[in-house]
């Protein structure tokens, strides 16, 4: 270049030899490696101090230059060359410290010195901009950004085309992550006739310009977290450009390498476009994007020659493409078990790998298809490290051709000359980069598109039928057969993202019954997809040896297990996976071991307790070990010189000593599951081998922290889902938790407390009467007492006082709340007092996590029979809850409201069990404060409101007549009822509304409330009548109908007009009990009719003569026929249960048998006959009596009694 000759011809007088080292000549190129000079002794001079001094000297001289300076052109040439020759990359030398403001000032100044007419200097300046900004990672100020963007845009307008490649490269570096700050320049770049649109067009013949323009567009849309999106018009324009580029074919006479580079840039641009939040695809755009990506996922894959569709359409069946049937040898037989060690691995190769790292031959080193020595790259950057299957294995000959995909077989190196072989390797490298870019882009699409929309395209990427011939091209094809380990590693996160959150979609999968031969149901197709996922990932698990890719495979399996409905599938999938994973627990790589434990955690949590998993947990260790895999020789790092590993001998664990004597079947059932024993050993036992990837240490070093944490997590899942199997070693698990609490790592301590909480919760569930666990299968009370005595006297106290670790304190509070109430009553008084005192104190902590957990624990304790009658404890708890209700944190207030609801439940229970004595002992002032606090909380967010209205109902039920008549209670009482009425009629969540209905019914139970005369009484009944007929949610209707049936006396319903309104509302609700647009509400329709029928009969039982006219008119007409039909079903108990039983309990305090119901109607009939009524009331009475007699006669004829 002319610039180079000009710089070499610069006069020596401009700079002394002492200032400038004697540099060897170097070609100017943005792609060239940075030049670092050598000293006289051969050592590199480019230390950070030298680099900084050189930059400072050059920058000072450049800043001293002016546009009118003599020899300006030569000086700029020389100084630019010196700056470009330095290596500023902080990756290689993090100690380089050049202030960003110095770089910005320098670039601003020199951009004013280089006129656009001096094109060679313009090119050098653009190279310098790219060099400094890219290597120093400079964050520019707004002024510098505007100056440089303006300069490069003007250069594109003025300078010759040959300079534009360097100018665009500089521009792409300038705008990287700065798109939102370049809004004023976007019209010049992306507007109509914008330079980037011109150069990125598929009609552009210069591929290098096209590539750089696409890269520049991609960098404009790249944004850091928190940055705003660009205007939609520019995003849409660029999206169309990127998509059109991906669908364009390679121009004639264009080098394949250049075409691959253009496609890579377009893929990156599409990815940045779509990553800015949810993208609204219009028409067939999503199908077009997916079609382009799918085609590029197989770019350059040998043997793939198909007609690709331009658009993928949503479908539930396999679509379009498959490998050409004319090339049958190119498709393997994936359904054969022999393909497990495919692709391209032989046992000899595996033995060689297991010996460790040896010296590579030159041919070995040249086999990597990627051609890059970047084994240390993270999977996020490079899609995984090379390992296991090398990308160049396509050049090796498999020992068994029948097990090897023939499209991976390429002619040997001897068929090419050296340049030809090098070109082929480079082409394979670029093709693999395109495939990686396509998969990265697909991952962005999967994460950015609504799950429901994406489900229609599953069959294009995941087969929904057993794979045969021709083999469909899916993600499985890449995972199992792509020659590049990086590409395979990129495909796995895509599959994981598709599986993540797919539980609702996969929930309909079922194959327990044989499908019909005429068609394949959608549920069976989905079940087939699940089985194919298992099959493919199992093969990948056997085939891969790279730890990074193995980790991805196992994580993908964990996503699958977490979302698939195994209770609807034929058993066997989990058994195979369970046994296949066993050897990997002893893998050398810590990340693989952690992912294996994550998978086991998913296995014991999916639809727990699952019979198949329960059976696997019961199997003895020898049965669950599975078959010996080829990896065992490399995986068995825990076993040396015939000494068994801790994972195989959990009996040697310090937390459990098991006898080696033969066990009887009953003893075998009491043996802890193998998985639980393994996890306990991983947490407590030292590892016997120090070759772990996580580092070295002494012979007594424990497992790495991630492994121990995941093991504790699996133990918690086991206890939660399969407590009956884990209870055999309750105290041993408690000792493991105690040991964890005694350590210094807060994460280990936290998981230890969570494990204790799960144990406590499991015991409570066993002792609940509704679970019907036989006493001989429960944990005995003596074991429970021993367990909690050890826990409460151990290091849990330290966790409760660990103020520097709030999450640990919170978890310790949750552990205290999981004590079995019967066991708490038997604890020593000082232990009980310690628990209560600690919790009361923690409710006043500043940290919201601790305060939330402490308030919740008090809400649990207030329900304990041994504490709820203690007036002092009730008062202390109430004061702590009232203080928490004023907290600024919504979480704290929500838990405080829940605890207040529990406390008021206790008040009602004590009122019924203890009587007036308890009511008199409780302070009126405290009750008033509780009522006022609940009133305020009822206006809070729904999370707080749902329990505050429950508390209001309980308090209105609890208050005595002497309190209700006091002036201090008058206004809060009215406010409470009006708050409930407002909530019933509001647009709040349904849970809040049905709680408010329940609360009104609870208040109606208080005979001291003046329902007949209070001004708020009419509003209360009106709101319930409105909701029972109009609310879309049937559970709210059920609660309101039950509330209307609560008042025990006729006087509570007010005058005849109000009574008639209640009757008509209930009758109308009964008539319309099946009218709903929401199919999910139909499951409650029978319960609603049950509750409404009971409420109507209750009104008849309390009716008076003044009500007869309205009742007779209702029952004698067409409406009466419908009511009679429903009442017959109610009396014969033909429908109801569930919610109905609950409604009956609300209404009358107990459920009724059919005989009791008929008996109640007979008593109502006798009472009505004795009523004295004349005129219209008399005629109405006769109609009501006739209706009831006919009702009883019909029931008797139907044989209901």
Short mmCIF file of C-alpha atoms in Angstrom, two decimals, residues 713-1023:
data_model
loop_
_atom_site.label_atom_id
_atom_site.label_comp_id
_atom_site.label_asym_id
_atom_site.label_seq_id
_atom_site.Cartn_x
_atom_site.Cartn_y
_atom_site.Cartn_z
CA UNK A 713 -30.82 -30.99 47.52
CA UNK A 714 -31.48 -34.53 46.31
CA UNK A 715 -31.86 -35.68 49.91
CA UNK A 716 -34.47 -32.96 50.46
CA UNK A 717 -36.36 -34.05 47.34
CA UNK A 718 -36.23 -37.67 48.47
CA UNK A 719 -37.58 -36.83 51.89
CA UNK A 720 -40.33 -34.69 50.39
CA UNK A 721 -41.54 -37.15 47.78
CA UNK A 722 -40.67 -40.53 49.31
CA UNK A 723 -40.69 -39.96 53.05
CA UNK A 724 -41.91 -43.47 53.78
CA UNK A 725 -38.65 -44.82 52.31
CA UNK A 726 -36.39 -42.19 53.89
CA UNK A 727 -37.84 -42.45 57.41
CA UNK A 728 -35.79 -45.59 58.07
CA UNK A 729 -32.77 -43.38 58.77
CA UNK A 730 -34.45 -40.33 60.23
CA UNK A 731 -31.89 -39.72 62.92
CA UNK A 732 -28.98 -40.35 60.55
CA UNK A 733 -30.29 -37.72 58.14
CA UNK A 734 -30.67 -35.42 61.13
CA UNK A 735 -27.03 -36.01 62.00
CA UNK A 736 -26.01 -35.14 58.44
CA UNK A 737 -27.96 -31.89 58.76
CA UNK A 738 -26.38 -31.19 62.14
CA UNK A 739 -22.95 -31.73 60.66
CA UNK A 740 -23.78 -29.30 57.86
CA UNK A 741 -24.95 -26.72 60.37
CA UNK A 742 -21.66 -27.06 62.16
CA UNK A 743 -19.64 -26.08 59.09
CA UNK A 744 -18.55 -22.58 58.15
CA UNK A 745 -19.93 -22.47 54.60
CA UNK A 746 -23.31 -20.65 54.77
CA UNK A 747 -24.56 -22.48 51.66
CA UNK A 748 -23.97 -25.88 53.27
CA UNK A 749 -25.62 -24.65 56.46
CA UNK A 750 -28.61 -23.37 54.51
CA UNK A 751 -29.18 -26.67 52.74
CA UNK A 752 -28.79 -28.48 56.04
CA UNK A 753 -31.63 -26.47 57.59
CA UNK A 754 -33.81 -27.00 54.52
CA UNK A 755 -33.30 -30.74 54.87
CA UNK A 756 -34.41 -30.53 58.51
CA UNK A 757 -37.51 -28.63 57.45
CA UNK A 758 -38.41 -31.33 54.90
CA UNK A 759 -38.01 -34.00 57.57
CA UNK A 760 -40.29 -32.10 59.94
CA UNK A 761 -42.88 -31.54 57.23
CA UNK A 762 -42.82 -35.24 56.30
CA UNK A 763 -43.51 -36.22 59.91
CA UNK A 764 -46.40 -33.74 60.15
CA UNK A 765 -47.97 -35.12 56.98
CA UNK A 766 -47.76 -38.65 58.34
CA UNK A 767 -49.62 -37.66 61.50
CA UNK A 768 -52.44 -35.81 59.73
CA UNK A 769 -55.65 -37.74 60.09
CA UNK A 770 -56.78 -37.12 56.50
CA UNK A 771 -53.72 -38.95 55.14
CA UNK A 772 -54.77 -42.17 56.90
CA UNK A 773 -51.24 -43.45 57.48
CA UNK A 774 -51.44 -46.54 59.73
CA UNK A 775 -49.77 -46.06 63.08
CA UNK A 776 -47.33 -48.92 62.52
CA UNK A 777 -46.05 -47.21 59.36
CA UNK A 778 -45.51 -43.82 60.97
CA UNK A 779 -42.35 -42.60 62.58
CA UNK A 780 -42.90 -43.45 66.23
CA UNK A 781 -43.40 -40.60 68.68
CA UNK A 782 -40.27 -41.67 70.56
CA UNK A 783 -38.22 -41.31 67.35
CA UNK A 784 -39.81 -37.93 66.67
CA UNK A 785 -38.94 -36.74 70.16
CA UNK A 786 -35.38 -38.02 69.86
CA UNK A 787 -35.01 -36.30 66.49
CA UNK A 788 -36.25 -32.90 67.63
CA UNK A 789 -34.41 -33.07 70.95
CA UNK A 790 -31.12 -33.54 69.08
CA UNK A 791 -31.95 -30.84 66.54
CA UNK A 792 -32.99 -28.21 69.09
CA UNK A 793 -30.01 -28.89 71.33
CA UNK A 794 -27.54 -28.82 68.45
CA UNK A 795 -26.19 -26.17 66.09
CA UNK A 796 -29.64 -25.00 64.91
CA UNK A 797 -29.44 -22.36 67.63
CA UNK A 798 -26.37 -20.93 65.97
CA UNK A 799 -28.23 -20.69 62.66
CA UNK A 800 -31.11 -18.87 64.36
CA UNK A 801 -28.66 -16.27 65.67
CA UNK A 802 -26.64 -15.93 62.45
CA UNK A 803 -27.44 -12.28 61.78
CA UNK A 804 -24.83 -11.99 59.04
CA UNK A 805 -26.64 -14.64 56.96
CA UNK A 806 -30.37 -13.75 56.74
CA UNK A 807 -31.31 -16.62 54.37
CA UNK A 808 -29.89 -19.07 56.91
CA UNK A 809 -31.88 -17.43 59.72
CA UNK A 810 -35.03 -17.59 57.59
CA UNK A 811 -34.54 -21.28 56.87
CA UNK A 812 -33.91 -21.96 60.57
CA UNK A 813 -37.24 -20.26 61.38
CA UNK A 814 -38.96 -22.45 58.79
CA UNK A 815 -37.38 -25.47 60.47
CA UNK A 816 -38.82 -24.43 63.86
CA UNK A 817 -42.26 -24.13 62.27
CA UNK A 818 -42.10 -27.75 61.03
CA UNK A 819 -42.15 -29.31 64.52
CA UNK A 820 -44.97 -31.80 65.00
CA UNK A 821 -47.51 -30.18 67.41
CA UNK A 822 -47.78 -33.36 69.52
CA UNK A 823 -43.99 -33.46 69.80
CA UNK A 824 -43.77 -29.78 70.72
CA UNK A 825 -46.16 -30.39 73.60
CA UNK A 826 -43.79 -33.04 75.01
CA UNK A 827 -40.66 -30.91 74.76
CA UNK A 828 -39.24 -29.53 78.02
CA UNK A 829 -40.71 -26.18 79.05
CA UNK A 830 -37.36 -24.42 78.62
CA UNK A 831 -37.08 -25.72 75.05
CA UNK A 832 -40.59 -24.55 74.23
CA UNK A 833 -39.84 -21.17 75.76
CA UNK A 834 -36.60 -20.93 73.76
CA UNK A 835 -38.44 -21.53 70.47
CA UNK A 836 -41.15 -18.99 71.26
CA UNK A 837 -38.75 -16.34 72.55
CA UNK A 838 -36.45 -16.63 69.54
CA UNK A 839 -39.34 -16.34 67.08
CA UNK A 840 -40.88 -13.36 68.87
CA UNK A 841 -37.52 -11.62 68.84
CA UNK A 842 -36.86 -12.30 65.17
CA UNK A 843 -40.17 -10.67 64.14
CA UNK A 844 -38.55 -7.33 64.99
CA UNK A 845 -35.48 -7.88 62.81
CA UNK A 846 -34.91 -5.40 59.99
CA UNK A 847 -34.32 -8.04 57.32
CA UNK A 848 -37.59 -8.86 55.58
CA UNK A 849 -36.64 -12.51 54.92
CA UNK A 850 -36.12 -13.21 58.61
CA UNK A 851 -39.17 -11.24 59.67
CA UNK A 852 -41.38 -13.04 57.13
CA UNK A 853 -40.27 -16.48 58.29
CA UNK A 854 -40.59 -15.62 61.99
CA UNK A 855 -44.11 -14.22 61.60
CA UNK A 856 -45.14 -17.29 59.60
CA UNK A 857 -43.71 -19.60 62.28
CA UNK A 858 -45.76 -17.80 64.94
CA UNK A 859 -48.80 -18.28 62.73
CA UNK A 860 -48.09 -22.01 62.84
CA UNK A 861 -47.47 -22.10 66.58
CA UNK A 862 -50.72 -20.28 67.37
CA UNK A 863 -52.60 -23.36 66.08
CA UNK A 864 -50.78 -25.74 68.45
CA UNK A 865 -53.31 -27.14 70.98
CA UNK A 866 -50.75 -26.75 73.77
CA UNK A 867 -50.28 -23.03 73.05
CA UNK A 868 -53.55 -21.69 71.71
CA UNK A 869 -55.25 -21.48 75.13
CA UNK A 870 -52.31 -19.59 76.66
CA UNK A 871 -53.65 -16.05 76.76
CA UNK A 872 -50.21 -14.53 77.29
CA UNK A 873 -48.79 -16.31 74.24
CA UNK A 874 -51.82 -15.30 72.17
CA UNK A 875 -51.38 -11.67 73.23
CA UNK A 876 -47.62 -11.64 72.54
CA UNK A 877 -48.15 -13.25 69.14
CA UNK A 878 -50.92 -10.80 68.29
CA UNK A 879 -48.71 -7.81 69.11
CA UNK A 880 -45.87 -9.19 66.98
CA UNK A 881 -48.26 -9.80 64.07
CA UNK A 882 -49.79 -6.33 64.35
CA UNK A 883 -46.33 -4.78 64.18
CA UNK A 884 -45.48 -6.86 61.10
CA UNK A 885 -48.69 -5.76 59.37
CA UNK A 886 -47.25 -2.23 59.27
CA UNK A 887 -44.03 -3.35 57.56
CA UNK A 888 -43.08 -1.78 54.22
CA UNK A 889 -42.47 -5.21 52.63
CA UNK A 890 -45.46 -6.81 50.92
CA UNK A 891 -44.06 -10.27 51.69
CA UNK A 892 -43.95 -9.51 55.41
CA UNK A 893 -47.48 -8.08 55.39
CA UNK A 894 -48.82 -11.07 53.45
CA UNK A 895 -47.39 -13.55 55.97
CA UNK A 896 -48.54 -11.37 58.86
CA UNK A 897 -52.09 -11.38 57.45
CA UNK A 898 -51.93 -15.17 57.10
CA UNK A 899 -50.78 -15.48 60.70
CA UNK A 900 -53.51 -13.07 61.84
CA UNK A 901 -56.06 -15.29 60.09
CA UNK A 902 -54.68 -18.31 61.96
CA UNK A 903 -54.72 -16.41 65.25
CA UNK A 904 -58.38 -15.42 64.78
CA UNK A 905 -59.18 -19.04 63.85
CA UNK A 906 -57.72 -19.92 67.24
CA UNK A 907 -59.91 -17.34 68.95
CA UNK A 908 -63.03 -18.94 67.46
CA UNK A 909 -61.86 -22.44 68.44
CA UNK A 910 -61.15 -21.28 72.00
CA UNK A 911 -64.53 -19.56 72.17
CA UNK A 912 -66.22 -22.86 71.35
CA UNK A 913 -63.98 -25.09 73.49
CA UNK A 914 -63.05 -22.92 76.49
CA UNK A 915 -66.04 -20.60 76.47
CA UNK A 916 -66.58 -17.14 77.89
CA UNK A 917 -63.63 -17.40 80.26
CA UNK A 918 -61.16 -17.09 77.41
CA UNK A 919 -63.09 -14.22 75.83
CA UNK A 920 -63.08 -12.31 79.09
CA UNK A 921 -59.35 -12.85 79.66
CA UNK A 922 -58.40 -11.42 76.28
CA UNK A 923 -57.95 -7.67 76.30
CA UNK A 924 -60.68 -5.60 74.61
CA UNK A 925 -58.04 -3.11 73.52
CA UNK A 926 -56.06 -5.87 71.79
CA UNK A 927 -59.18 -7.07 69.98
CA UNK A 928 -59.91 -3.51 68.87
CA UNK A 929 -56.35 -3.15 67.53
CA UNK A 930 -56.69 -6.42 65.65
CA UNK A 931 -60.00 -5.33 64.12
CA UNK A 932 -58.58 -1.98 63.02
CA UNK A 933 -55.42 -3.58 61.60
CA UNK A 934 -57.45 -6.13 59.66
CA UNK A 935 -59.60 -3.29 58.28
CA UNK A 936 -56.52 -1.50 57.00
CA UNK A 937 -55.05 -4.70 55.58
CA UNK A 938 -58.26 -5.40 53.66
CA UNK A 939 -57.43 -2.42 51.46
CA UNK A 940 -53.92 -3.74 50.74
CA UNK A 941 -52.78 -5.87 47.80
CA UNK A 942 -54.62 -9.10 47.07
CA UNK A 943 -51.88 -11.21 48.70
CA UNK A 944 -52.54 -9.40 51.98
CA UNK A 945 -56.27 -8.93 51.48
CA UNK A 946 -57.10 -12.63 51.05
CA UNK A 947 -56.21 -13.43 54.66
CA UNK A 948 -57.15 -10.10 56.22
CA UNK A 949 -60.80 -10.61 55.20
CA UNK A 950 -60.63 -14.07 56.75
CA UNK A 951 -59.44 -12.45 59.98
CA UNK A 952 -62.29 -9.91 59.83
CA UNK A 953 -64.86 -12.69 59.59
CA UNK A 954 -63.37 -14.50 62.56
CA UNK A 955 -63.23 -11.33 64.67
CA UNK A 956 -66.84 -10.44 63.88
CA UNK A 957 -67.75 -13.96 64.95
CA UNK A 958 -65.71 -13.75 68.16
CA UNK A 959 -66.83 -10.36 69.54
CA UNK A 960 -69.26 -10.46 72.47
CA UNK A 961 -72.39 -8.36 72.83
CA UNK A 962 -70.79 -6.24 75.55
CA UNK A 963 -68.00 -5.35 73.17
CA UNK A 964 -70.25 -4.72 70.16
CA UNK A 965 -72.32 -2.20 72.12
CA UNK A 966 -69.30 -0.17 73.19
CA UNK A 967 -68.83 3.06 71.26
CA UNK A 968 -65.17 2.30 70.54
CA UNK A 969 -66.20 -0.77 68.53
CA UNK A 970 -69.07 0.78 66.59
CA UNK A 971 -67.15 2.41 63.77
CA UNK A 972 -64.54 -0.40 63.33
CA UNK A 973 -67.43 -2.89 63.24
CA UNK A 974 -69.19 -1.01 60.47
CA UNK A 975 -65.91 -0.52 58.61
CA UNK A 976 -65.23 -4.24 58.82
CA UNK A 977 -68.56 -5.26 57.32
CA UNK A 978 -68.32 -2.64 54.58
CA UNK A 979 -64.77 -3.81 53.78
CA UNK A 980 -66.10 -7.34 53.34
CA UNK A 981 -68.99 -6.14 51.17
CA UNK A 982 -66.64 -4.09 49.02
CA UNK A 983 -64.30 -7.06 48.59
CA UNK A 984 -67.16 -9.38 47.61
CA UNK A 985 -68.25 -6.96 44.90
CA UNK A 986 -64.75 -6.02 43.76
CA UNK A 987 -62.72 -7.22 40.78
CA UNK A 988 -60.15 -8.82 43.07
CA UNK A 989 -58.83 -12.34 42.49
CA UNK A 990 -61.36 -15.10 43.04
CA UNK A 991 -59.54 -16.40 46.10
CA UNK A 992 -59.96 -13.01 47.78
CA UNK A 993 -63.65 -12.87 46.88
CA UNK A 994 -64.54 -16.33 48.13
CA UNK A 995 -62.64 -15.66 51.34
CA UNK A 996 -64.74 -12.49 51.75
CA UNK A 997 -67.95 -14.50 51.19
CA UNK A 998 -66.79 -17.03 53.74
CA UNK A 999 -65.97 -14.21 56.17
CA UNK A 1000 -69.47 -12.73 55.87
CA UNK A 1001 -70.95 -16.15 56.57
CA UNK A 1002 -68.64 -16.48 59.57
CA UNK A 1003 -69.84 -13.10 60.87
CA UNK A 1004 -73.46 -14.17 60.46
CA UNK A 1005 -72.80 -16.93 63.02
CA UNK A 1006 -72.50 -14.35 65.81
CA UNK A 1007 -75.97 -14.05 67.36
CA UNK A 1008 -74.95 -10.75 68.95
CA UNK A 1009 -74.64 -9.01 65.57
CA UNK A 1010 -77.76 -6.89 64.86
CA UNK A 1011 -78.41 -8.27 61.39
CA UNK A 1012 -82.06 -7.20 61.49
CA UNK A 1013 -81.46 -3.54 62.33
CA UNK A 1014 -77.90 -2.57 61.45
CA UNK A 1015 -77.57 -0.15 58.50
CA UNK A 1016 -74.87 -2.30 56.90
CA UNK A 1017 -76.95 -5.50 57.05
CA UNK A 1018 -78.85 -4.75 53.84
CA UNK A 1019 -75.60 -4.19 51.92
CA UNK A 1020 -74.16 -7.47 53.21
CA UNK A 1021 -77.14 -9.54 52.02
CA UNK A 1022 -77.41 -7.62 48.74
CA UNK A 1023 -73.76 -8.26 47.87
#
